[in-house]
Amino acid sequence: MSNSSNVQWGGRFAQGPSAIMQAINASVGFDRKMWRQDIRGSLAHAAMLAHVGIIAAADEMAIRQGLEKIASQIEAGEFEWSEALEDVHMNIEARLTEAIGEAGKRLHTGRSRNDQVALDVRLWVRDSIDGLSEQLRDVMRALVARAAEHAGTVMPGFTHLQPAQPTTFGHHLLAYVEMLSRDLSRLADCRARLNESPLGAAALCGTGFPIDRHMTAAALGFAGPTRNSLDSVASRDFAAEFLFCAAMLSTHLSRFAEEVVIWTNPYFGFIKLSDAFTTGSSIMPQKRNPDAAELIRGKTGRVFGALTGMLTVMKGLALTYFKDMQEDKEGIFDAAETLTLTLAATAGMVRDLQPNVARLAEAAGAGFSTATDLADWLVRELKLPFRDAHHITGKLVARAEALGTDLASLSLAEMQAVEPGITQAVFGVLTVTASVSSRTSFGGTAPANVARMAAEWQERLAR
């Protein structure tokens, strides 16, 4: 490559190796998102140092007042971040020392950037879990409200995206509530496991200063301190677990988004979304594109990528800390911010969508969707083995298909030609309404079940 090309494409590194090293080493461009967590950790650390007599009370007061002022400056956008100071920790500490002098230099006693960053990331992930969990509950509340509204609205249930059995729109929405409830539980489990403080593990082996790690852990809302200093600075499994939870949640949101894309297609015509969650075509004025749903589906790949990236960074690292671990943060930040947006969009879509009740009912009866009800009737009333009933039902479906009609429109004589034991009573189970009403087993699609389950969820989510 010519020198002119180097100047054109690498001009920022014209100063040579030092400029390159500064650029690759610096993380302040992204890790400054953790400034709140960094200041919280430093305040707790300073209070502990004063409590055990490592620093004077006057120094602790100066540190606290200095950090509070820095927090106000950052909040107001008045803080100047320096790439030369590498990261959020050094930027804040340097500004503190500049502001309060010698007392600022005492803050780092008994800790290292290794345990400091491990603490900040844990705090940031914990805060994110709390925020995302509340958003997740909001999506669930939206789904439950619509499920209660449409507990008896029949629609086709699918396997292989082929009509299978009639269900209800409310039951379908509650399926996602169950999925999301497990996501909520996973986030809570992740939070419980990460809720130990690494602060005081120092660089890797702890410290000889008489620090009180239980005090700082309690001050920061942790269940207690981590129990092995090496593990404290070396591990990011809590972050990988968070990203798995995020990936699984994104998968569920993406599946719902895919259904919205399908349902809004005019060939299905199951639901409509308003202009708030759709866009028009630049060239085809008749179109309404479900872009919000498509973007929810598409952004799932970013979250998957963050999980893969985290696991890849960590898979080859011996104990304890390596600079590779600087690469843990951007994926975490991006995944959390992506989920914040997609959860908000999902909640909005759920509240916005309008089911086409007539079209759903029409589609619910298509594709011989009550065939299983016929087979069940043969087992229940004629005491036939299910496999024989399945065979007879298949013949009747073939007969109805040949006549271009549905099962309920076959005559009793046509049915008896296949199975003489069939009586007029069979027609009571061949309607869509009868089919869904009969599914009264626990967790089944009967409207009464759906209404009861929606009420249970409303009560649980109101706590």
Short mmCIF file of C-alpha atoms in Angstrom, two decimals:
data_model
loop_
_atom_site.label_atom_id
_atom_site.label_comp_id
_atom_site.label_asym_id
_atom_site.label_seq_id
_atom_site.Cartn_x
_atom_site.Cartn_y
_atom_site.Cartn_z
CA MET A 1 0.00 0.00 0.00
CA SER A 2 1.35 3.45 -0.87
CA ASN A 3 2.13 6.07 1.70
CA SER A 4 -0.62 8.28 0.28
CA SER A 5 -3.12 5.52 0.95
CA ASN A 6 -1.91 5.31 4.52
CA VAL A 7 -2.42 9.03 4.92
CA GLN A 8 -5.86 8.86 3.37
CA TRP A 9 -7.20 5.93 5.37
CA GLY A 10 -5.01 6.00 8.47
CA GLY A 11 -4.38 9.69 8.90
CA ARG A 12 -5.64 9.64 12.45
CA PHE A 13 -2.63 7.45 13.34
CA ALA A 14 -0.04 9.67 11.66
CA GLN A 15 1.70 10.15 15.00
CA GLY A 16 2.75 6.50 14.87
CA PRO A 17 2.55 3.66 17.36
CA SER A 18 1.55 5.81 20.36
CA ALA A 19 -1.55 7.10 18.56
CA ILE A 20 -2.51 3.58 17.53
CA MET A 21 -2.02 2.27 21.05
CA GLN A 22 -4.09 5.04 22.55
CA ALA A 23 -6.92 4.40 20.13
CA ILE A 24 -7.03 0.62 20.59
CA ASN A 25 -6.55 0.84 24.35
CA ALA A 26 -9.18 3.46 25.09
CA SER A 27 -12.67 2.41 26.13
CA VAL A 28 -14.06 5.69 27.42
CA GLY A 29 -16.01 6.15 24.20
CA PHE A 30 -18.38 3.43 25.32
CA ASP A 31 -17.72 2.55 28.96
CA ARG A 32 -18.65 6.04 30.12
CA LYS A 33 -22.22 4.73 30.02
CA MET A 34 -21.31 3.26 33.40
CA TRP A 35 -20.51 6.60 35.05
CA ARG A 36 -23.41 6.35 37.50
CA GLN A 37 -22.34 2.88 38.59
CA ASP A 38 -18.70 3.97 38.85
CA ILE A 39 -19.56 6.89 41.10
CA ARG A 40 -21.87 4.75 43.25
CA GLY A 41 -19.08 2.23 43.74
CA SER A 42 -16.55 4.92 44.59
CA LEU A 43 -18.87 6.54 47.12
CA ALA A 44 -19.38 3.20 48.87
CA HIS A 45 -15.65 2.45 48.78
CA ALA A 46 -14.74 5.86 50.23
CA ALA A 47 -17.30 5.53 53.02
CA MET A 48 -15.86 2.13 53.92
CA LEU A 49 -12.26 3.39 53.86
CA ALA A 50 -13.21 6.14 56.32
CA HIS A 51 -15.23 3.76 58.48
CA VAL A 52 -12.27 1.40 59.02
CA GLY A 53 -9.81 4.26 59.46
CA ILE A 54 -7.82 3.89 56.24
CA ILE A 55 -8.61 7.48 55.21
CA ALA A 56 -9.69 10.43 57.33
CA ALA A 57 -13.33 11.45 57.63
CA ALA A 58 -12.43 14.84 56.09
CA ASP A 59 -10.99 13.08 53.04
CA GLU A 60 -14.13 10.96 52.68
CA MET A 61 -16.29 14.09 52.83
CA ALA A 62 -14.17 15.81 50.20
CA ILE A 63 -14.34 12.71 47.97
CA ARG A 64 -18.12 12.50 48.38
CA GLN A 65 -18.68 16.16 47.60
CA GLY A 66 -16.28 15.98 44.65
CA LEU A 67 -17.97 12.92 43.16
CA GLU A 68 -21.44 14.42 43.62
CA LYS A 69 -20.28 17.52 41.73
CA ILE A 70 -18.81 15.38 38.95
CA ALA A 71 -22.10 13.47 38.73
CA SER A 72 -23.96 16.76 38.29
CA GLN A 73 -21.52 17.86 35.59
CA ILE A 74 -21.88 14.60 33.66
CA GLU A 75 -25.68 14.74 33.98
CA ALA A 76 -25.66 18.27 32.61
CA GLY A 77 -23.32 17.36 29.74
CA GLU A 78 -20.57 19.61 31.07
CA PHE A 79 -17.95 16.92 31.71
CA GLU A 80 -15.14 16.63 29.16
CA TRP A 81 -14.13 13.05 28.54
CA SER A 82 -10.52 12.36 27.57
CA GLU A 83 -9.48 9.38 25.46
CA ALA A 84 -5.95 9.85 26.80
CA LEU A 85 -7.25 8.78 30.24
CA GLU A 86 -8.45 5.48 28.68
CA ASP A 87 -11.67 4.73 30.55
CA VAL A 88 -14.53 5.98 32.66
CA HIS A 89 -12.71 5.14 35.91
CA MET A 90 -9.55 7.15 35.19
CA ASN A 91 -11.51 10.08 33.76
CA ILE A 92 -13.59 10.43 36.92
CA GLU A 93 -10.64 9.86 39.28
CA ALA A 94 -8.46 12.37 37.44
CA ARG A 95 -11.18 15.02 37.56
CA LEU A 96 -11.74 14.28 41.25
CA THR A 97 -8.06 14.68 42.08
CA GLU A 98 -7.91 17.85 40.05
CA ALA A 99 -10.85 19.21 42.03
CA ILE A 100 -10.01 18.14 45.59
CA GLY A 101 -6.27 17.45 45.54
CA GLU A 102 -4.58 14.85 47.76
CA ALA A 103 -7.84 13.40 49.08
CA GLY A 104 -8.73 12.30 45.54
CA LYS A 105 -5.52 10.28 45.31
CA ARG A 106 -6.53 8.28 48.40
CA LEU A 107 -9.75 6.95 46.85
CA HIS A 108 -8.08 4.07 45.01
CA THR A 109 -6.58 2.58 48.18
CA GLY A 110 -7.48 -1.09 48.51
CA ARG A 111 -8.95 -1.53 45.06
CA SER A 112 -7.85 -1.94 41.43
CA ARG A 113 -9.37 -1.09 38.11
CA ASN A 114 -9.87 -4.85 37.77
CA ASP A 115 -12.36 -5.13 40.63
CA GLN A 116 -13.68 -1.65 39.90
CA VAL A 117 -14.75 -2.52 36.36
CA ALA A 118 -16.12 -5.89 37.48
CA LEU A 119 -18.24 -3.99 40.00
CA ASP A 120 -19.42 -1.38 37.50
CA VAL A 121 -20.46 -3.99 34.95
CA ARG A 122 -22.39 -5.95 37.60
CA LEU A 123 -24.15 -2.80 38.74
CA TRP A 124 -24.95 -1.80 35.14
CA VAL A 125 -26.34 -5.23 34.28
CA ARG A 126 -28.34 -5.32 37.51
CA ASP A 127 -29.85 -1.91 36.76
CA SER A 128 -30.65 -3.04 33.22
CA ILE A 129 -32.36 -6.18 34.48
CA ASP A 130 -34.54 -4.09 36.76
CA GLY A 131 -35.56 -1.75 33.95
CA LEU A 132 -36.10 -4.49 31.37
CA SER A 133 -38.11 -6.57 33.84
CA GLU A 134 -40.57 -3.75 34.38
CA GLN A 135 -40.88 -3.27 30.63
CA LEU A 136 -41.43 -6.99 30.25
CA ARG A 137 -44.25 -6.88 32.81
CA ASP A 138 -45.81 -4.07 30.79
CA VAL A 139 -45.80 -6.19 27.63
CA MET A 140 -47.35 -9.04 29.59
CA ARG A 141 -50.05 -6.74 30.99
CA ALA A 142 -50.84 -5.57 27.46
CA LEU A 143 -51.13 -9.15 26.19
CA VAL A 144 -53.27 -10.22 29.14
CA ALA A 145 -55.66 -7.31 28.68
CA ARG A 146 -56.19 -8.20 25.03
CA ALA A 147 -56.50 -11.90 25.91
CA ALA A 148 -59.26 -11.13 28.41
CA GLU A 149 -60.99 -9.02 25.76
CA HIS A 150 -60.82 -11.86 23.20
CA ALA A 151 -61.11 -14.97 25.38
CA GLY A 152 -63.90 -16.28 23.14
CA THR A 153 -62.76 -14.90 19.78
CA VAL A 154 -62.15 -18.01 17.68
CA MET A 155 -59.22 -18.26 15.30
CA PRO A 156 -57.32 -21.06 13.59
CA GLY A 157 -54.56 -22.78 15.49
CA PHE A 158 -51.63 -23.91 13.40
CA THR A 159 -48.93 -26.54 13.25
CA HIS A 160 -46.44 -26.31 10.38
CA LEU A 161 -48.31 -23.05 9.56
CA GLN A 162 -51.15 -25.29 8.36
CA PRO A 163 -54.66 -25.10 9.86
CA ALA A 164 -54.77 -27.60 12.72
CA GLN A 165 -57.50 -27.03 15.32
CA PRO A 166 -59.61 -24.02 16.27
CA THR A 167 -58.35 -21.98 19.20
CA THR A 168 -59.10 -18.50 20.49
CA PHE A 169 -57.25 -15.26 19.99
CA GLY A 170 -57.05 -14.83 23.74
CA HIS A 171 -55.51 -18.27 24.21
CA HIS A 172 -52.96 -17.51 21.50
CA LEU A 173 -51.91 -14.28 23.20
CA LEU A 174 -51.66 -16.00 26.58
CA ALA A 175 -49.16 -18.44 25.07
CA TYR A 176 -46.79 -15.47 24.73
CA VAL A 177 -47.53 -14.41 28.29
CA GLU A 178 -46.31 -17.82 29.44
CA MET A 179 -43.14 -17.50 27.34
CA LEU A 180 -42.44 -14.01 28.64
CA SER A 181 -43.10 -15.09 32.22
CA ARG A 182 -40.22 -17.54 31.88
CA ASP A 183 -38.06 -14.74 30.49
CA LEU A 184 -38.98 -12.67 33.53
CA SER A 185 -38.04 -15.57 35.78
CA ARG A 186 -34.73 -16.07 33.99
CA LEU A 187 -33.86 -12.40 34.45
CA ALA A 188 -34.68 -12.68 38.16
CA ASP A 189 -32.47 -15.77 38.46
CA CYS A 190 -29.66 -13.99 36.64
CA ARG A 191 -29.99 -11.00 38.94
CA ALA A 192 -29.81 -13.21 42.02
CA ARG A 193 -26.65 -14.94 40.79
CA LEU A 194 -24.83 -11.72 39.86
CA ASN A 195 -25.83 -9.99 43.09
CA GLU A 196 -22.45 -10.38 44.79
CA SER A 197 -19.92 -7.57 45.05
CA PRO A 198 -16.40 -8.04 43.60
CA LEU A 199 -15.23 -4.74 45.11
CA GLY A 200 -12.17 -5.35 47.30
CA ALA A 201 -10.84 -8.26 45.27
CA ALA A 202 -8.37 -5.63 44.01
CA ALA A 203 -6.12 -6.63 41.11
CA LEU A 204 -6.59 -10.37 41.66
CA CYS A 205 -5.46 -11.46 45.15
CA GLY A 206 -7.30 -9.13 47.48
CA THR A 207 -5.53 -6.51 49.59
CA GLY A 208 -3.55 -6.23 52.81
CA PHE A 209 -5.53 -3.18 53.91
CA PRO A 210 -8.17 -3.92 56.57
CA ILE A 211 -11.12 -3.22 54.25
CA ASP A 212 -14.69 -4.29 55.01
CA ARG A 213 -16.07 -5.91 51.87
CA HIS A 214 -19.34 -6.80 53.57
CA MET A 215 -19.91 -3.11 54.27
CA THR A 216 -19.46 -2.04 50.65
CA ALA A 217 -21.54 -4.97 49.42
CA ALA A 218 -24.43 -3.98 51.69
CA ALA A 219 -24.13 -0.30 50.76
CA LEU A 220 -24.48 -1.20 47.08
CA GLY A 221 -27.44 -3.52 47.61
CA PHE A 222 -25.58 -6.78 47.08
CA ALA A 223 -26.39 -9.95 48.98
CA GLY A 224 -22.73 -10.13 50.01
CA PRO A 225 -19.19 -10.03 48.62
CA THR A 226 -17.80 -12.56 46.15
CA ARG A 227 -15.84 -15.34 47.84
CA ASN A 228 -12.79 -15.77 45.61
CA SER A 229 -10.70 -12.80 44.52
CA LEU A 230 -9.43 -14.51 41.36
CA ASP A 231 -12.92 -15.43 40.20
CA SER A 232 -14.12 -11.93 41.11
CA VAL A 233 -12.01 -10.20 38.48
CA ALA A 234 -11.79 -13.04 35.95
CA SER A 235 -15.43 -13.97 35.43
CA ARG A 236 -18.09 -12.52 33.19
CA ASP A 237 -20.50 -15.45 33.27
CA PHE A 238 -23.11 -13.16 34.83
CA ALA A 239 -22.89 -10.98 31.72
CA ALA A 240 -23.09 -13.99 29.38
CA GLU A 241 -26.10 -15.25 31.33
CA PHE A 242 -27.75 -11.85 31.00
CA LEU A 243 -27.12 -11.92 27.26
CA PHE A 244 -28.60 -15.41 27.00
CA CYS A 245 -31.69 -14.16 28.84
CA ALA A 246 -31.79 -11.23 26.43
CA ALA A 247 -31.40 -13.55 23.42
CA MET A 248 -34.19 -15.84 24.60
CA LEU A 249 -36.48 -12.89 25.27
CA SER A 250 -35.64 -11.48 21.84
CA THR A 251 -36.52 -14.84 20.31
CA HIS A 252 -39.98 -14.70 21.86
CA LEU A 253 -40.53 -11.11 20.78
CA SER A 254 -39.36 -12.04 17.29
CA ARG A 255 -41.80 -14.96 17.08
CA PHE A 256 -44.66 -12.66 18.03
CA ALA A 257 -43.44 -10.08 15.53
CA GLU A 258 -43.40 -12.75 12.82
CA GLU A 259 -47.02 -13.57 13.59
CA VAL A 260 -47.92 -9.89 13.34
CA VAL A 261 -46.25 -9.77 9.92
CA ILE A 262 -48.26 -12.82 8.82
CA TRP A 263 -51.55 -11.73 10.38
CA THR A 264 -51.44 -8.25 8.78
CA ASN A 265 -50.91 -9.72 5.32
CA PRO A 266 -54.21 -9.20 3.42
CA TYR A 267 -54.24 -12.88 2.42
CA PHE A 268 -54.62 -13.65 6.13
CA GLY A 269 -56.31 -10.42 7.18
CA PHE A 270 -56.41 -11.45 10.85
CA ILE A 271 -55.45 -8.09 12.34
CA LYS A 272 -54.88 -4.46 11.45
CA LEU A 273 -52.29 -2.06 12.82
CA SER A 274 -52.71 1.69 12.73
CA ASP A 275 -50.33 4.13 11.09
CA ALA A 276 -48.55 4.39 14.45
CA PHE A 277 -46.85 1.02 13.87
CA THR A 278 -46.81 0.75 10.08
CA THR A 279 -45.29 2.67 7.21
CA GLY A 280 -46.31 3.28 3.63
CA SER A 281 -44.47 2.34 0.49
CA SER A 282 -42.46 4.95 -1.37
CA ILE A 283 -44.00 3.84 -4.66
CA MET A 284 -47.11 1.72 -3.91
CA PRO A 285 -49.76 3.88 -2.22
CA GLN A 286 -52.02 0.95 -1.30
CA LYS A 287 -49.47 -0.71 0.98
CA ARG A 288 -49.21 -0.63 4.75
CA ASN A 289 -46.01 -2.31 5.88
CA PRO A 290 -45.65 -3.72 9.43
CA ASP A 291 -42.20 -2.20 9.83
CA ALA A 292 -42.24 -2.11 13.64
CA ALA A 293 -42.77 -5.87 13.73
CA GLU A 294 -40.14 -6.45 11.07
CA LEU A 295 -37.57 -4.40 12.97
CA ILE A 296 -38.30 -6.23 16.22
CA ARG A 297 -37.66 -9.44 14.31
CA GLY A 298 -34.54 -8.08 12.63
CA LYS A 299 -32.96 -6.60 15.76
CA THR A 300 -32.95 -10.05 17.34
CA GLY A 301 -29.78 -10.75 15.36
CA ARG A 302 -27.96 -7.97 17.23
CA VAL A 303 -28.74 -9.58 20.57
CA PHE A 304 -27.68 -13.02 19.34
CA GLY A 305 -24.45 -11.44 18.10
CA ALA A 306 -23.76 -9.90 21.50
CA LEU A 307 -24.11 -13.28 23.21
CA THR A 308 -21.86 -14.97 20.67
CA GLY A 309 -19.31 -12.18 20.99
CA MET A 310 -19.21 -12.43 24.78
CA LEU A 311 -18.72 -16.20 24.77
CA THR A 312 -16.03 -15.89 22.11
CA VAL A 313 -14.10 -13.26 24.08
CA MET A 314 -14.11 -15.35 27.25
CA LYS A 315 -13.61 -18.87 25.93
CA GLY A 316 -9.79 -18.82 25.79
CA LEU A 317 -8.84 -16.69 28.77
CA ALA A 318 -6.74 -18.15 31.56
CA LEU A 319 -7.20 -16.63 35.02
CA THR A 320 -7.44 -13.80 35.74
CA TYR A 321 -7.89 -10.45 33.98
CA PHE A 322 -6.94 -9.72 30.36
CA LYS A 323 -7.53 -6.62 28.27
CA ASP A 324 -9.69 -8.80 26.01
CA MET A 325 -12.40 -8.33 28.63
CA GLN A 326 -12.71 -4.69 27.61
CA GLU A 327 -14.70 -6.12 24.70
CA ASP A 328 -17.44 -7.36 27.02
CA LYS A 329 -19.26 -4.05 27.38
CA GLU A 330 -20.41 -2.85 23.98
CA GLY A 331 -22.41 -6.02 23.37
CA ILE A 332 -24.07 -5.76 26.77
CA PHE A 333 -24.94 -2.10 26.23
CA ASP A 334 -26.27 -2.71 22.73
CA ALA A 335 -28.35 -5.75 23.72
CA ALA A 336 -29.96 -3.92 26.64
CA GLU A 337 -30.68 -0.81 24.57
CA THR A 338 -32.06 -2.92 21.73
CA LEU A 339 -34.39 -4.76 24.10
CA THR A 340 -35.53 -1.49 25.67
CA LEU A 341 -36.71 -0.40 22.23
CA THR A 342 -38.20 -3.70 21.07
CA LEU A 343 -40.13 -4.22 24.31
CA ALA A 344 -41.61 -0.75 24.02
CA ALA A 345 -42.55 -1.40 20.39
CA THR A 346 -44.11 -4.76 21.24
CA ALA A 347 -46.24 -3.31 24.03
CA GLY A 348 -47.38 -0.57 21.68
CA MET A 349 -48.29 -2.99 18.90
CA VAL A 350 -50.26 -5.25 21.24
CA ARG A 351 -52.36 -2.33 22.45
CA ASP A 352 -52.74 -0.98 18.91
CA LEU A 353 -53.69 -4.08 16.94
CA GLN A 354 -57.33 -4.70 16.02
CA PRO A 355 -58.38 -8.30 15.35
CA ASN A 356 -60.73 -8.92 12.42
CA VAL A 357 -63.14 -11.10 14.39
CA ALA A 358 -65.22 -12.19 11.39
CA ARG A 359 -62.18 -13.15 9.34
CA LEU A 360 -60.66 -15.06 12.26
CA ALA A 361 -63.89 -17.02 12.72
CA GLU A 362 -64.07 -17.80 9.01
CA ALA A 363 -60.46 -19.03 8.97
CA ALA A 364 -60.98 -21.04 12.15
CA GLY A 365 -63.28 -23.44 10.34
CA ALA A 366 -61.08 -23.92 7.28
CA GLY A 367 -58.89 -26.90 6.57
CA PHE A 368 -61.16 -29.44 8.33
CA SER A 369 -60.05 -28.02 11.64
CA THR A 370 -62.63 -30.00 13.63
CA ALA A 371 -61.40 -33.37 12.35
CA THR A 372 -59.78 -34.19 15.68
CA ASP A 373 -63.11 -33.47 17.40
CA LEU A 374 -64.74 -36.04 15.11
CA ALA A 375 -62.07 -38.61 15.94
CA ASP A 376 -62.46 -37.91 19.65
CA TRP A 377 -66.25 -38.33 19.35
CA LEU A 378 -65.77 -41.74 17.71
CA VAL A 379 -63.54 -42.81 20.58
CA ARG A 380 -65.80 -41.40 23.25
CA GLU A 381 -69.19 -42.45 21.89
CA LEU A 382 -68.45 -45.57 19.82
CA LYS A 383 -65.57 -46.80 22.02
CA LEU A 384 -63.31 -47.18 19.00
CA PRO A 385 -59.55 -47.32 19.43
CA PHE A 386 -58.11 -43.90 18.58
CA ARG A 387 -56.10 -45.22 15.63
CA ASP A 388 -59.29 -46.67 14.09
CA ALA A 389 -61.10 -43.41 14.73
CA HIS A 390 -58.21 -41.53 13.12
CA HIS A 391 -58.49 -43.75 10.02
CA ILE A 392 -62.27 -43.28 9.75
CA THR A 393 -61.95 -39.53 10.17
CA GLY A 394 -59.33 -39.44 7.42
CA LYS A 395 -61.78 -41.16 5.05
CA LEU A 396 -64.51 -38.66 5.93
CA VAL A 397 -62.15 -35.74 5.37
CA ALA A 398 -61.27 -37.19 1.94
CA ARG A 399 -64.99 -37.51 1.17
CA ALA A 400 -65.71 -33.91 2.18
CA GLU A 401 -62.71 -32.71 0.19
CA ALA A 402 -63.97 -34.54 -2.88
CA LEU A 403 -67.36 -32.88 -2.48
CA GLY A 404 -65.82 -29.46 -1.92
CA THR A 405 -67.44 -29.05 1.47
CA ASP A 406 -66.56 -29.30 5.16
CA LEU A 407 -67.19 -32.07 7.66
CA ALA A 408 -70.25 -30.41 9.20
CA SER A 409 -71.89 -30.27 5.77
CA LEU A 410 -71.62 -34.00 5.10
CA SER A 411 -74.94 -35.81 5.42
CA LEU A 412 -75.47 -38.42 8.11
CA ALA A 413 -75.88 -41.04 5.36
CA GLU A 414 -72.49 -40.12 3.87
CA MET A 415 -70.91 -40.49 7.28
CA GLN A 416 -72.62 -43.79 8.00
CA ALA A 417 -71.38 -45.14 4.69
CA VAL A 418 -67.90 -44.92 6.23
CA GLU A 419 -68.86 -45.81 9.83
CA PRO A 420 -72.40 -47.15 10.40
CA GLY A 421 -72.29 -46.38 14.12
CA ILE A 422 -72.21 -42.61 13.62
CA THR A 423 -75.39 -40.86 14.82
CA GLN A 424 -76.91 -37.40 14.44
CA ALA A 425 -75.22 -36.40 17.70
CA VAL A 426 -71.89 -36.13 15.89
CA PHE A 427 -72.88 -32.80 14.37
CA GLY A 428 -72.79 -31.27 17.84
CA VAL A 429 -68.98 -31.47 17.88
CA LEU A 430 -68.23 -30.39 14.33
CA THR A 431 -68.66 -26.64 14.72
CA VAL A 432 -65.78 -24.37 15.61
CA THR A 433 -67.59 -23.06 18.67
CA ALA A 434 -68.24 -26.58 19.96
CA SER A 435 -64.64 -27.53 19.30
CA VAL A 436 -63.08 -24.71 21.33
CA SER A 437 -65.68 -25.01 24.08
CA SER A 438 -64.90 -28.70 24.51
CA ARG A 439 -61.18 -28.12 25.24
CA THR A 440 -61.69 -27.76 28.97
CA SER A 441 -58.58 -29.63 30.13
CA PHE A 442 -56.28 -27.51 32.30
CA GLY A 443 -54.42 -25.13 30.00
CA GLY A 444 -56.87 -25.84 27.17
CA THR A 445 -58.39 -23.35 24.76
CA ALA A 446 -61.99 -23.30 26.07
CA PRO A 447 -63.08 -19.66 26.41
CA ALA A 448 -63.94 -20.17 30.08
CA ASN A 449 -60.41 -21.45 30.69
CA VAL A 450 -58.91 -18.49 28.83
CA ALA A 451 -60.97 -15.95 30.75
CA ARG A 452 -60.01 -17.57 34.05
CA MET A 453 -56.30 -17.69 33.15
CA ALA A 454 -56.34 -14.07 31.96
CA ALA A 455 -57.89 -13.04 35.29
CA GLU A 456 -55.19 -14.95 37.16
CA TRP A 457 -52.46 -13.21 35.19
CA GLN A 458 -54.05 -9.82 35.73
CA GLU A 459 -53.98 -10.44 39.45
CA ARG A 460 -50.37 -11.66 39.41
CA LEU A 461 -49.15 -8.73 37.32
CA ALA A 462 -50.92 -6.20 39.53
CA ARG A 463 -48.79 -7.18 42.55
#
